[in-house]
mmCIF file of C-alpha atoms in Angstrom:
data_model
loop_
_atom_site.group_PDB
_atom_site.id
_atom_site.type_symbol
_atom_site.label_atom_id
_atom_site.label_comp_id
_atom_site.label_asym_id
_atom_site.label_seq_id
_atom_site.Cartn_x
_atom_site.Cartn_y
_atom_site.Cartn_z
ATOM 1 C CA UNK X 1 13.545 13.989 -16.596
ATOM 2 C CA UNK X 2 15.166 14.428 -20.027
ATOM 3 C CA UNK X 3 13.518 11.323 -21.465
ATOM 4 C CA UNK X 4 10.730 8.953 -20.557
ATOM 5 C CA UNK X 5 11.559 6.263 -18.003
ATOM 6 C CA UNK X 6 11.274 2.709 -19.277
ATOM 7 C CA UNK X 7 9.250 0.718 -16.741
ATOM 8 C CA UNK X 8 8.046 -2.845 -16.351
ATOM 9 C CA UNK X 9 5.177 -4.332 -14.355
ATOM 10 C CA UNK X 10 5.796 -7.846 -13.070
ATOM 11 C CA UNK X 11 2.554 -9.669 -12.377
ATOM 12 C CA UNK X 12 0.494 -7.431 -14.666
ATOM 13 C CA UNK X 13 -2.414 -9.887 -14.843
ATOM 14 C CA UNK X 14 -3.293 -9.409 -11.161
ATOM 15 C CA UNK X 15 -5.330 -6.644 -9.570
ATOM 16 C CA UNK X 16 -2.424 -4.504 -8.367
ATOM 17 C CA UNK X 17 -0.420 -5.087 -11.535
ATOM 18 C CA UNK X 18 -3.297 -4.053 -13.803
ATOM 19 C CA UNK X 19 -3.965 -1.044 -11.586
ATOM 20 C CA UNK X 20 -0.337 0.006 -12.058
ATOM 21 C CA UNK X 21 -0.866 -0.196 -15.817
ATOM 22 C CA UNK X 22 -4.108 1.818 -15.633
ATOM 23 C CA UNK X 23 -2.413 4.628 -13.734
ATOM 24 C CA UNK X 24 0.844 4.551 -15.706
ATOM 25 C CA UNK X 25 -1.035 5.066 -18.977
ATOM 26 C CA UNK X 26 -1.714 8.628 -17.776
ATOM 27 C CA UNK X 27 1.917 9.263 -16.826
ATOM 28 C CA UNK X 28 3.689 11.672 -19.218
ATOM 29 C CA UNK X 29 7.204 10.639 -18.116
ATOM 30 C CA UNK X 30 6.830 6.869 -18.390
ATOM 31 C CA UNK X 31 6.904 4.287 -21.164
ATOM 32 C CA UNK X 32 5.628 0.795 -20.323
ATOM 33 C CA UNK X 33 8.031 -1.595 -22.056
ATOM 34 C CA UNK X 34 7.535 -4.870 -20.144
ATOM 35 C CA UNK X 35 4.506 -6.700 -18.747
ATOM 36 C CA UNK X 36 4.855 -10.166 -17.234
ATOM 37 C CA UNK X 37 2.414 -12.879 -16.261
ATOM 38 C CA UNK X 38 2.716 -16.606 -15.739
ATOM 39 C CA UNK X 39 -0.612 -18.287 -16.538
ATOM 40 C CA UNK X 40 -1.457 -15.539 -19.044
ATOM 41 C CA UNK X 41 1.956 -15.406 -20.734
ATOM 42 C CA UNK X 42 1.676 -14.987 -24.494
ATOM 43 C CA UNK X 43 -1.607 -13.100 -24.325
ATOM 44 C CA UNK X 44 -2.280 -9.454 -25.052
ATOM 45 C CA UNK X 45 -3.206 -7.290 -22.075
ATOM 46 C CA UNK X 46 -6.590 -6.557 -23.674
ATOM 47 C CA UNK X 47 -7.404 -10.291 -23.650
ATOM 48 C CA UNK X 48 -7.024 -10.341 -19.880
ATOM 49 C CA UNK X 49 -8.451 -6.874 -19.209
ATOM 50 C CA UNK X 50 -10.659 -5.653 -22.096
ATOM 51 C CA UNK X 51 -10.568 -2.078 -20.754
ATOM 52 C CA UNK X 52 -7.041 -1.801 -22.173
ATOM 53 C CA UNK X 53 -8.183 -2.523 -25.752
ATOM 54 C CA UNK X 54 -7.633 1.069 -27.023
ATOM 55 C CA UNK X 55 -4.009 1.154 -25.846
ATOM 56 C CA UNK X 56 -0.798 -0.193 -27.352
ATOM 57 C CA UNK X 57 0.801 -2.327 -24.655
ATOM 58 C CA UNK X 58 3.520 -4.993 -24.653
ATOM 59 C CA UNK X 59 2.413 -8.621 -24.818
ATOM 60 C CA UNK X 60 2.472 -10.499 -21.525
ATOM 61 C CA UNK X 61 5.628 -12.600 -21.152
ATOM 62 C CA UNK X 62 6.929 -15.035 -18.501
ATOM 63 C CA UNK X 63 9.616 -13.962 -16.044
ATOM 64 C CA UNK X 64 11.602 -17.185 -16.307
ATOM 65 C CA UNK X 65 14.684 -16.769 -18.433
ATOM 66 C CA UNK X 66 14.392 -12.977 -18.554
ATOM 67 C CA UNK X 67 17.583 -11.132 -19.543
ATOM 68 C CA UNK X 68 17.277 -8.171 -17.177
ATOM 69 C CA UNK X 69 20.421 -6.453 -18.427
ATOM 70 C CA UNK X 70 19.088 -6.443 -21.992
ATOM 71 C CA UNK X 71 15.638 -5.245 -20.883
ATOM 72 C CA UNK X 72 17.003 -1.735 -20.276
ATOM 73 C CA UNK X 73 14.526 -0.925 -17.528
ATOM 74 C CA UNK X 74 14.779 2.206 -15.406
ATOM 75 C CA UNK X 75 12.257 0.916 -12.858
ATOM 76 C CA UNK X 76 10.228 -2.206 -12.158
ATOM 77 C CA UNK X 77 6.984 -2.568 -10.233
ATOM 78 C CA UNK X 78 6.920 -6.048 -8.692
ATOM 79 C CA UNK X 79 3.290 -7.064 -8.169
ATOM 80 C CA UNK X 80 4.125 -10.679 -7.419
ATOM 81 C CA UNK X 81 3.244 -13.039 -4.537
ATOM 82 C CA UNK X 82 5.444 -12.867 -1.449
ATOM 83 C CA UNK X 83 8.365 -15.327 -1.407
ATOM 84 C CA UNK X 84 8.367 -15.287 -5.240
ATOM 85 C CA UNK X 85 9.351 -11.620 -5.337
ATOM 86 C CA UNK X 86 12.608 -11.852 -3.391
ATOM 87 C CA UNK X 87 14.062 -14.447 -5.783
ATOM 88 C CA UNK X 88 13.072 -12.445 -8.868
ATOM 89 C CA UNK X 89 14.375 -9.131 -7.531
ATOM 90 C CA UNK X 90 17.640 -10.722 -6.407
ATOM 91 C CA UNK X 91 18.242 -11.970 -9.966
ATOM 92 C CA UNK X 92 17.094 -8.685 -11.516
ATOM 93 C CA UNK X 93 19.417 -6.490 -9.449
ATOM 94 C CA UNK X 94 22.340 -8.878 -9.903
ATOM 95 C CA UNK X 95 22.013 -8.483 -13.689
ATOM 96 C CA UNK X 96 20.878 -4.846 -13.795
ATOM 97 C CA UNK X 97 22.014 -3.127 -10.575
ATOM 98 C CA UNK X 98 21.031 0.358 -11.775
ATOM 99 C CA UNK X 99 17.353 -0.598 -12.129
ATOM 100 C CA UNK X 100 15.099 0.825 -9.432
ATOM 101 C CA UNK X 101 12.422 -1.393 -7.871
ATOM 102 C CA UNK X 102 9.123 -0.735 -6.142
ATOM 103 C CA UNK X 103 7.964 -4.000 -4.585
ATOM 104 C CA UNK X 104 4.239 -4.329 -3.876
ATOM 105 C CA UNK X 105 4.594 -7.661 -2.054
ATOM 106 C CA UNK X 106 5.472 -8.087 1.623
ATOM 107 C CA UNK X 107 8.971 -9.421 0.944
ATOM 108 C CA UNK X 108 11.014 -6.319 1.753
ATOM 109 C CA UNK X 109 8.839 -4.528 4.333
ATOM 110 C CA UNK X 110 10.200 -6.177 7.474
ATOM 111 C CA UNK X 111 13.604 -6.583 9.044
ATOM 112 C CA UNK X 112 15.103 -10.084 8.597
ATOM 113 C CA UNK X 113 14.228 -11.356 12.081
ATOM 114 C CA UNK X 114 10.608 -10.196 11.873
ATOM 115 C CA UNK X 115 10.265 -11.653 8.374
ATOM 116 C CA UNK X 116 11.559 -15.018 9.568
ATOM 117 C CA UNK X 117 9.129 -15.016 12.500
ATOM 118 C CA UNK X 118 5.994 -13.989 10.582
ATOM 119 C CA UNK X 119 6.609 -15.818 7.301
ATOM 120 C CA UNK X 120 8.231 -18.958 8.689
ATOM 121 C CA UNK X 121 11.325 -19.141 6.479
ATOM 122 C CA UNK X 122 14.622 -17.408 5.814
ATOM 123 C CA UNK X 123 14.716 -14.557 3.319
ATOM 124 C CA UNK X 124 16.454 -15.379 0.017
ATOM 125 C CA UNK X 125 17.916 -11.878 -0.386
ATOM 126 C CA UNK X 126 18.805 -10.641 3.118
ATOM 127 C CA UNK X 127 21.226 -7.958 1.929
ATOM 128 C CA UNK X 128 18.550 -6.438 -0.301
ATOM 129 C CA UNK X 129 16.049 -6.749 2.538
ATOM 130 C CA UNK X 130 18.335 -4.598 4.696
ATOM 131 C CA UNK X 131 18.723 -2.070 1.873
ATOM 132 C CA UNK X 132 14.992 -1.642 1.215
ATOM 133 C CA UNK X 133 13.259 1.580 2.284
ATOM 134 C CA UNK X 134 9.723 1.394 3.636
ATOM 135 C CA UNK X 135 7.602 3.286 1.121
ATOM 136 C CA UNK X 136 5.154 5.347 3.153
ATOM 137 C CA UNK X 137 6.014 8.582 1.365
ATOM 138 C CA UNK X 138 4.475 10.973 3.868
ATOM 139 C CA UNK X 139 6.770 9.545 6.563
ATOM 140 C CA UNK X 140 9.948 8.374 4.765
ATOM 141 C CA UNK X 141 10.100 10.778 1.816
ATOM 142 C CA UNK X 142 13.804 11.688 1.957
ATOM 143 C CA UNK X 143 14.986 8.086 2.235
ATOM 144 C CA UNK X 144 12.693 7.061 -0.632
ATOM 145 C CA UNK X 145 14.146 9.740 -2.917
ATOM 146 C CA UNK X 146 17.595 8.183 -2.545
ATOM 147 C CA UNK X 147 16.488 4.538 -2.653
ATOM 148 C CA UNK X 148 17.082 1.850 -5.242
ATOM 149 C CA UNK X 149 14.597 -0.600 -3.660
ATOM 150 C CA UNK X 150 11.357 0.550 -2.047
ATOM 151 C CA UNK X 151 9.015 -1.745 -0.146
ATOM 152 C CA UNK X 152 5.508 -0.508 -0.852
ATOM 153 C CA UNK X 153 3.446 -0.638 2.380
ATOM 154 C CA UNK X 154 0.475 -2.924 2.832
ATOM 155 C CA UNK X 155 -3.040 -1.586 2.330
ATOM 156 C CA UNK X 156 -4.281 -2.125 5.892
ATOM 157 C CA UNK X 157 -1.063 -0.731 7.308
ATOM 158 C CA UNK X 158 -1.152 2.432 5.195
ATOM 159 C CA UNK X 159 -4.698 3.110 6.331
ATOM 160 C CA UNK X 160 -3.711 2.856 10.009
ATOM 161 C CA UNK X 161 -0.199 4.331 9.894
ATOM 162 C CA UNK X 162 -1.161 7.586 8.186
ATOM 163 C CA UNK X 163 -3.428 8.736 11.037
ATOM 164 C CA UNK X 164 -1.423 7.209 13.891
ATOM 165 C CA UNK X 165 2.259 7.921 13.164
ATOM 166 C CA UNK X 166 1.907 11.734 13.496
ATOM 167 C CA UNK X 167 0.120 11.266 16.836
ATOM 168 C CA UNK X 168 2.779 8.839 18.069
ATOM 169 C CA UNK X 169 5.571 11.217 17.042
ATOM 170 C CA UNK X 170 3.796 14.058 18.864
ATOM 171 C CA UNK X 171 3.591 11.962 22.084
ATOM 172 C CA UNK X 172 -0.146 12.640 22.032
ATOM 173 C CA UNK X 173 -1.657 9.185 22.630
ATOM 174 C CA UNK X 174 -1.282 6.284 25.040
ATOM 175 C CA UNK X 175 0.831 3.751 23.148
ATOM 176 C CA UNK X 176 -0.607 0.838 25.110
ATOM 177 C CA UNK X 177 -4.223 1.595 24.235
ATOM 178 C CA UNK X 178 -4.421 1.559 20.438
ATOM 179 C CA UNK X 179 -7.178 -0.551 18.860
ATOM 180 C CA UNK X 180 -7.509 -0.794 15.070
ATOM 181 C CA UNK X 181 -10.727 -2.254 13.655
ATOM 182 C CA UNK X 182 -10.310 -2.492 9.867
ATOM 183 C CA UNK X 183 -12.522 -3.590 6.964
ATOM 184 C CA UNK X 184 -11.404 -4.305 3.398
ATOM 185 C CA UNK X 185 -12.999 -4.974 0.044
ATOM 186 C CA UNK X 186 -12.445 -8.302 -1.678
ATOM 187 C CA UNK X 187 -9.729 -7.180 -4.090
ATOM 188 C CA UNK X 188 -7.368 -7.094 -1.119
ATOM 189 C CA UNK X 189 -7.287 -10.898 -1.311
ATOM 190 C CA UNK X 190 -5.933 -10.900 -4.872
ATOM 191 C CA UNK X 191 -7.281 -12.300 -8.138
ATOM 192 C CA UNK X 192 -6.501 -16.011 -7.747
ATOM 193 C CA UNK X 193 -9.568 -18.272 -7.805
ATOM 194 C CA UNK X 194 -10.391 -19.569 -4.316
ATOM 195 C CA UNK X 195 -13.511 -21.177 -2.931
ATOM 196 C CA UNK X 196 -13.687 -18.792 -0.005
ATOM 197 C CA UNK X 197 -13.757 -15.801 -2.364
ATOM 198 C CA UNK X 198 -16.698 -17.011 -4.503
ATOM 199 C CA UNK X 199 -19.610 -14.571 -4.716
ATOM 200 C CA UNK X 200 -21.931 -17.013 -2.946
ATOM 201 C CA UNK X 201 -19.414 -17.481 -0.137
ATOM 202 C CA UNK X 202 -18.953 -13.789 0.713
ATOM 203 C CA UNK X 203 -22.088 -12.030 -0.534
ATOM 204 C CA UNK X 204 -24.539 -10.909 2.166
ATOM 205 C CA UNK X 205 -21.930 -11.608 4.822
ATOM 206 C CA UNK X 206 -19.255 -9.851 6.849
ATOM 207 C CA UNK X 207 -16.551 -11.547 8.894
ATOM 208 C CA UNK X 208 -13.258 -11.093 10.706
ATOM 209 C CA UNK X 209 -10.213 -13.096 9.635
ATOM 210 C CA UNK X 210 -6.580 -13.474 10.663
ATOM 211 C CA UNK X 211 -7.750 -12.688 14.188
ATOM 212 C CA UNK X 212 -4.773 -12.301 16.511
ATOM 213 C CA UNK X 213 -2.203 -13.339 13.898
ATOM 214 C CA UNK X 214 -2.562 -11.306 10.683
ATOM 215 C CA UNK X 215 0.847 -10.657 9.103
ATOM 216 C CA UNK X 216 0.234 -6.917 8.782
ATOM 217 C CA UNK X 217 0.577 -6.768 12.573
ATOM 218 C CA UNK X 218 4.351 -7.062 12.137
ATOM 219 C CA UNK X 219 4.395 -4.072 9.810
ATOM 220 C CA UNK X 220 2.282 -1.981 12.187
ATOM 221 C CA UNK X 221 4.451 -2.862 15.184
ATOM 222 C CA UNK X 222 7.640 -2.082 13.227
ATOM 223 C CA UNK X 223 6.570 1.366 12.030
ATOM 224 C CA UNK X 224 4.897 2.412 15.271
ATOM 225 C CA UNK X 225 7.919 1.286 17.280
ATOM 226 C CA UNK X 226 10.181 3.305 14.982
ATOM 227 C CA UNK X 227 8.002 6.395 15.398
ATOM 228 C CA UNK X 228 7.789 6.019 19.188
ATOM 229 C CA UNK X 229 11.380 5.067 19.933
ATOM 230 C CA UNK X 230 10.143 2.195 22.075
ATOM 231 C CA UNK X 231 8.217 -1.028 21.486
ATOM 232 C CA UNK X 232 4.582 -0.575 20.474
ATOM 233 C CA UNK X 233 2.184 -3.494 20.021
ATOM 234 C CA UNK X 234 -1.342 -2.668 18.876
ATOM 235 C CA UNK X 235 -4.617 -4.570 18.687
ATOM 236 C CA UNK X 236 -5.570 -5.068 15.032
ATOM 237 C CA UNK X 237 -8.443 -7.036 13.540
ATOM 238 C CA UNK X 238 -9.186 -7.143 9.780
ATOM 239 C CA UNK X 239 -12.604 -7.892 8.297
ATOM 240 C CA UNK X 240 -13.760 -8.824 4.797
ATOM 241 C CA UNK X 241 -16.625 -6.752 3.361
ATOM 242 C CA UNK X 242 -18.452 -7.828 0.156
ATOM 243 C CA UNK X 243 -17.400 -4.796 -1.902
ATOM 244 C CA UNK X 244 -14.717 -4.535 -4.581
ATOM 245 C CA UNK X 245 -12.526 -1.694 -3.332
ATOM 246 C CA UNK X 246 -11.794 0.207 -0.186
ATOM 247 C CA UNK X 247 -10.503 0.014 3.370
ATOM 248 C CA UNK X 248 -12.082 1.687 6.357
ATOM 249 C CA UNK X 249 -10.225 1.675 9.670
ATOM 250 C CA UNK X 250 -11.927 2.700 12.893
ATOM 251 C CA UNK X 251 -9.225 3.388 15.447
ATOM 252 C CA UNK X 252 -9.658 3.921 19.177
ATOM 253 C CA UNK X 253 -7.022 5.888 21.113
ATOM 254 C CA UNK X 254 -6.610 7.709 24.411
ATOM 255 C CA UNK X 255 -5.000 11.141 24.530
ATOM 256 C CA UNK X 256 -2.313 11.795 27.135
ATOM 257 C CA UNK X 257 -0.862 14.876 28.852
ATOM 258 C CA UNK X 258 -4.000 16.917 28.319
ATOM 259 C CA UNK X 259 -4.373 15.933 24.662
ATOM 260 C CA UNK X 260 -8.101 15.951 23.916
ATOM 261 C CA UNK X 261 -9.692 14.672 20.678
ATOM 262 C CA UNK X 262 -9.693 18.249 19.356
ATOM 263 C CA UNK X 263 -5.930 18.396 19.982
ATOM 264 C CA UNK X 264 -5.357 15.155 18.073
ATOM 265 C CA UNK X 265 -7.338 16.562 15.172
ATOM 266 C CA UNK X 266 -5.219 19.736 15.204
ATOM 267 C CA UNK X 267 -1.992 17.682 15.156
ATOM 268 C CA UNK X 268 -3.136 15.723 12.105
ATOM 269 C CA UNK X 269 -4.398 18.840 10.352
ATOM 270 C CA UNK X 270 -1.018 20.538 10.777
ATOM 271 C CA UNK X 271 1.002 17.445 9.808
ATOM 272 C CA UNK X 272 -0.879 16.955 6.545
ATOM 273 C CA UNK X 273 -1.381 20.599 5.549
ATOM 274 C CA UNK X 274 0.979 20.320 2.571
ATOM 275 C CA UNK X 275 0.397 16.675 1.680
ATOM 276 C CA UNK X 276 -1.563 16.237 -1.576
ATOM 277 C CA UNK X 277 -2.944 12.773 -0.836
ATOM 278 C CA UNK X 278 -4.009 12.947 2.815
ATOM 279 C CA UNK X 279 -7.092 14.994 3.647
ATOM 280 C CA UNK X 280 -8.155 15.608 7.246
ATOM 281 C CA UNK X 281 -11.892 16.191 7.528
ATOM 282 C CA UNK X 282 -13.471 18.817 9.808
ATOM 283 C CA UNK X 283 -13.616 17.704 13.439
ATOM 284 C CA UNK X 284 -16.431 15.239 14.078
ATOM 285 C CA UNK X 285 -16.798 14.076 10.445
ATOM 286 C CA UNK X 286 -15.985 10.468 9.511
ATOM 287 C CA UNK X 287 -14.659 9.270 6.130
ATOM 288 C CA UNK X 288 -16.392 6.847 3.761
ATOM 289 C CA UNK X 289 -14.720 4.455 1.333
ATOM 290 C CA UNK X 290 -16.915 5.628 -1.557
ATOM 291 C CA UNK X 291 -15.435 9.134 -1.210
ATOM 292 C CA UNK X 292 -11.907 7.903 -2.051
ATOM 293 C CA UNK X 293 -12.724 5.109 -4.540
ATOM 294 C CA UNK X 294 -10.358 5.077 -7.514
ATOM 295 C CA UNK X 295 -8.188 7.857 -6.087
ATOM 296 C CA UNK X 296 -4.830 8.008 -4.324
ATOM 297 C CA UNK X 297 -6.415 9.895 -1.438
ATOM 298 C CA UNK X 298 -6.702 8.988 2.217
ATOM 299 C CA UNK X 299 -9.470 10.691 4.203
ATOM 300 C CA UNK X 300 -9.023 10.950 7.979
ATOM 301 C CA UNK X 301 -11.604 11.974 10.549
ATOM 302 C CA UNK X 302 -11.447 12.502 14.326
ATOM 303 C CA UNK X 303 -14.398 12.475 16.729
ATOM 304 C CA UNK X 304 -14.959 12.450 20.482
ATOM 305 C CA UNK X 305 -15.709 9.221 22.252
ATOM 306 C CA UNK X 306 -18.287 9.455 25.027
ATOM 307 C CA UNK X 307 -15.536 8.243 27.382
ATOM 308 C CA UNK X 308 -13.540 11.264 28.532
ATOM 309 C CA UNK X 309 -10.086 11.531 26.985
ATOM 310 C CA UNK X 310 -10.720 8.956 24.269
ATOM 311 C CA UNK X 311 -10.958 9.684 20.558
ATOM 312 C CA UNK X 312 -12.311 7.736 17.602
ATOM 313 C CA UNK X 313 -10.306 8.101 14.388
ATOM 314 C CA UNK X 314 -11.626 7.051 10.991
ATOM 315 C CA UNK X 315 -9.366 6.462 8.001
ATOM 316 C CA UNK X 316 -10.408 5.451 4.469
ATOM 317 C CA UNK X 317 -8.491 4.684 1.279
ATOM 318 C CA UNK X 318 -8.785 2.640 -1.903
ATOM 319 C CA UNK X 319 -6.813 -0.539 -1.249
ATOM 320 C CA UNK X 320 -5.773 -0.835 -4.917
ATOM 321 C CA UNK X 321 -4.626 2.783 -5.269
ATOM 322 C CA UNK X 322 -3.238 4.466 -2.130
ATOM 323 C CA UNK X 323 -3.134 1.000 -0.561
ATOM 324 C CA UNK X 324 -1.062 -0.458 -3.403
ATOM 325 C CA UNK X 325 -0.500 0.709 -6.989
ATOM 326 C CA UNK X 326 -1.132 4.432 -6.572
ATOM 327 C CA UNK X 327 1.247 4.554 -3.638
ATOM 328 C CA UNK X 328 3.758 2.584 -5.721
ATOM 329 C CA UNK X 329 3.618 5.239 -8.445
ATOM 330 C CA UNK X 330 3.858 7.979 -5.815
ATOM 331 C CA UNK X 331 7.057 6.226 -4.666
ATOM 332 C CA UNK X 332 8.327 6.056 -8.240
ATOM 333 C CA UNK X 333 7.695 9.778 -8.694
ATOM 334 C CA UNK X 334 9.691 10.525 -5.541
ATOM 335 C CA UNK X 335 12.536 8.219 -6.666
ATOM 336 C CA UNK X 336 12.728 9.993 -10.041
ATOM 337 C CA UNK X 337 12.448 13.499 -8.582
ATOM 338 C CA UNK X 338 9.062 14.076 -10.234
ATOM 339 C CA UNK X 339 6.039 15.803 -8.663
ATOM 340 C CA UNK X 340 4.396 13.109 -6.550
ATOM 341 C CA UNK X 341 0.978 13.932 -7.972
ATOM 342 C CA UNK X 342 1.993 13.038 -11.546
ATOM 343 C CA UNK X 343 -0.628 10.614 -12.978
ATOM 344 C CA UNK X 344 -2.308 10.434 -9.559
ATOM 345 C CA UNK X 345 -4.369 13.608 -9.348
ATOM 346 C CA UNK X 346 -7.697 12.032 -10.272
ATOM 347 C CA UNK X 347 -10.794 12.756 -8.201
ATOM 348 C CA UNK X 348 -12.564 9.810 -6.571
ATOM 349 C CA UNK X 349 -15.266 8.008 -8.592
ATOM 350 C CA UNK X 350 -18.761 8.609 -7.228
ATOM 351 C CA UNK X 351 -21.229 7.017 -7.187
#
């Protein structure tokens, strides 16, 4: 790029918005020119997140009344609640159609019919919804490079899709016997104050939620069906773990046509040989969330089940980085024709 891209972060006072800012501060080709917040409008970023005190950042401003044409933005990260995002992005692209958008909400991930079914209302920007490209870079890279609007995948879905899509494409597993048991840290629920997220409510506990009806099921079904060329419906159960960051998915599959667990491992190893952010562990090793914390990495492991023909797949990522903001910046890099690792090549924090 001849000059730095001017970018904005909408919803910068939330977890994913602030994580976008943290990562973008390391980006040599980006200038942060707009940060929005609603409740925190008028404040400096350092007042909301003291870790940003050493950096010169724009003051937080409200979205309402924004003149998007005058803002001169090359790209916007929308880290806003679902249903809010579609209205904002519709107005933004009507005023500034050349601006690129990476949406971190769920608003543009699903086709219109699936969105209506899972979210219970009509989409406010159906034409943009049809235009949006699903932003799992390792799977949809070429389409993302040409996109104006990218729908950043969900954190749970990224963690399950990265190990499973290559196996589905290779016709290596039984599509009717996929079970995904997933656990997430508390930041996956956002920063808004809620009784159920109080320390005393979740500490020293561990529970499943959204059992049988979590909205990420629609995203999983959509992407797996696309990869398979026929309908795929998986079993998926999320759990809340009293930790800040991380997702660990334990996935149970059955190999078909002579595909043993070792074969599944070999397929994944080959598929991700040249991918900078997906690391396949040696056969039999399982990933841990602490080994990817703060990084844009996904670790994948494959092991034998004691039941013949079945394999156990482990997948771990940081829900705020590869599961959200890091993946969003990886998408931005692809959209701008930059190396995807730009600003994202940090090693995981340990301990």
